PDB file of C-alpha atoms in Angstrom:
ATOM      1  CA  TRP P  73     132.531 188.780 -38.061  1.00  0.00           C
ATOM      2  CA  ALA P  74     131.886 185.279 -39.402  1.00  0.00           C
ATOM      3  CA  SER P  75     133.601 183.744 -36.370  1.00  0.00           C
ATOM      4  CA  LYS P  76     131.159 185.535 -34.051  1.00  0.00           C
ATOM      5  CA  ILE P  77     128.260 184.007 -35.944  1.00  0.00           C
ATOM      6  CA  LYS P  78     129.845 180.540 -35.777  1.00  0.00           C
ATOM      7  CA  ASP P  79     130.503 180.921 -32.040  1.00  0.00           C
ATOM      8  CA  GLN P  80     126.911 181.962 -31.406  1.00  0.00           C
ATOM      9  CA  PHE P  81     125.660 179.045 -33.509  1.00  0.00           C
ATOM     10  CA  TYR P  82     127.731 176.541 -31.528  1.00  0.00           C
ATOM     11  CA  LYS P  83     126.602 178.036 -28.207  1.00  0.00           C
ATOM     12  CA  THR P  84     122.990 177.791 -29.301  1.00  0.00           C
ATOM     13  CA  LYS P  85     123.520 174.234 -30.547  1.00  0.00           C
ATOM     14  CA  GLN P  86     125.075 173.182 -27.234  1.00  0.00           C
ATOM     15  CA  ASN P  87     122.238 174.807 -25.312  1.00  0.00           C
ATOM     16  CA  ALA P  88     119.646 173.039 -27.468  1.00  0.00           C
ATOM     17  CA  GLN P  89     121.382 169.711 -26.879  1.00  0.00           C
ATOM     18  CA  ALA P  90     121.542 170.365 -23.134  1.00  0.00           C
ATOM     19  CA  TYR P  91     117.890 171.440 -22.827  1.00  0.00           C
ATOM     20  CA  PRO P  92     115.938 169.715 -25.619  1.00  0.00           C
ATOM     21  CA  TYR P  93     112.551 169.865 -23.869  1.00  0.00           C
ATOM     22  CA  VAL P  94     112.771 173.623 -23.384  1.00  0.00           C
ATOM     23  CA  TRP P  95     113.595 174.178 -27.045  1.00  0.00           C
ATOM     24  CA  GLY P  96     110.932 171.708 -28.094  1.00  0.00           C
ATOM     25  CA  SER P  97     108.310 173.514 -26.057  1.00  0.00           C
ATOM     26  CA  TYR P  98     109.363 176.839 -27.604  1.00  0.00           C
ATOM     27  CA  ILE P  99     108.991 175.338 -31.068  1.00  0.00           C
ATOM     28  CA  VAL P 100     105.562 173.919 -30.247  1.00  0.00           C
ATOM     29  CA  VAL P 101     104.260 177.115 -28.627  1.00  0.00           C
ATOM     30  CA  TYR P 102     105.586 179.602 -31.161  1.00  0.00           C
ATOM     31  CA  GLY P 103     104.878 177.302 -34.100  1.00  0.00           C
ATOM     32  CA  THR P 104     101.267 176.917 -32.988  1.00  0.00           C
ATOM     33  CA  LEU P 105     100.989 180.662 -32.459  1.00  0.00           C
ATOM     34  CA  GLY P 106     102.340 181.289 -35.955  1.00  0.00           C
ATOM     35  CA  LEU P 107      99.895 178.826 -37.501  1.00  0.00           C
ATOM     36  CA  TRP P 108      96.975 180.365 -35.617  1.00  0.00           C
ATOM     37  CA  LEU P 109      97.954 183.913 -36.643  1.00  0.00           C
ATOM     38  CA  THR P 110      98.277 182.799 -40.263  1.00  0.00           C
ATOM     39  CA  TYR P 111      94.842 181.173 -40.109  1.00  0.00           C
ATOM     40  CA  ARG P 112      93.224 184.279 -38.612  1.00  0.00           C
ATOM     41  CA  TRP P 113      94.989 186.587 -41.099  1.00  0.00           C
ATOM     42  CA  ARG P 114      93.755 184.568 -44.078  1.00  0.00           C
ATOM     43  CA  LYS P 115      90.240 184.394 -42.640  1.00  0.00           C
ATOM     44  CA  LEU P 116      90.250 188.177 -42.179  1.00  0.00           C
ATOM     45  CA  ARG P 117      91.401 188.728 -45.765  1.00  0.00           C
ATOM     46  CA  LYS P 118      88.702 186.372 -47.056  1.00  0.00           C
ATOM     47  CA  THR P 119      86.044 188.220 -45.037  1.00  0.00           C
ATOM     48  CA  GLU P 120      87.245 191.577 -46.364  1.00  0.00           C
ATOM     49  CA  ASN P 121      87.047 190.292 -49.935  1.00  0.00           C
ATOM     50  CA  ASN P 122      83.513 189.024 -49.348  1.00  0.00           C
ATOM     51  CA  VAL P 123      82.489 192.393 -47.894  1.00  0.00           C
ATOM     52  CA  ARG P 124      83.939 194.172 -50.941  1.00  0.00           C
ATOM     53  CA  LEU P 125      82.015 191.865 -53.285  1.00  0.00           C
ATOM     54  CA  LEU P 126      78.765 192.398 -51.401  1.00  0.00           C
ATOM     55  CA  HIS P 127      79.367 196.145 -51.343  1.00  0.00           C
ATOM     56  CA  ASP P 128      79.900 196.172 -55.119  1.00  0.00           C
ATOM     57  CA  ARG P 129      76.714 194.149 -55.664  1.00  0.00           C
ATOM     58  CA  LEU P 130      74.758 196.548 -53.478  1.00  0.00           C
ATOM     59  CA  ARG P 131      76.203 199.536 -55.313  1.00  0.00           C
ATOM     60  CA  LYS P 132      75.120 198.031 -58.654  1.00  0.00           C
ATOM     61  CA  LEU P 133      71.594 197.425 -57.368  1.00  0.00           C
ATOM     62  CA  VAL P 134      71.122 200.975 -56.074  1.00  0.00           C
TER      63      VAL P 134
END
């Protein structure tokens, strides 16, 4: 079982050394996508919290 993992690791390592620009572009694209999704997720959570606060204030006023 461990040997299969090692074999797959070495195959992946050889492929990355053979095609560095392809792997680099994957890292850039998916890394940027991950950062953007994280940014949007946090912005959404912040907006939801602000809506809850405003809703509570409105409830207290009425």
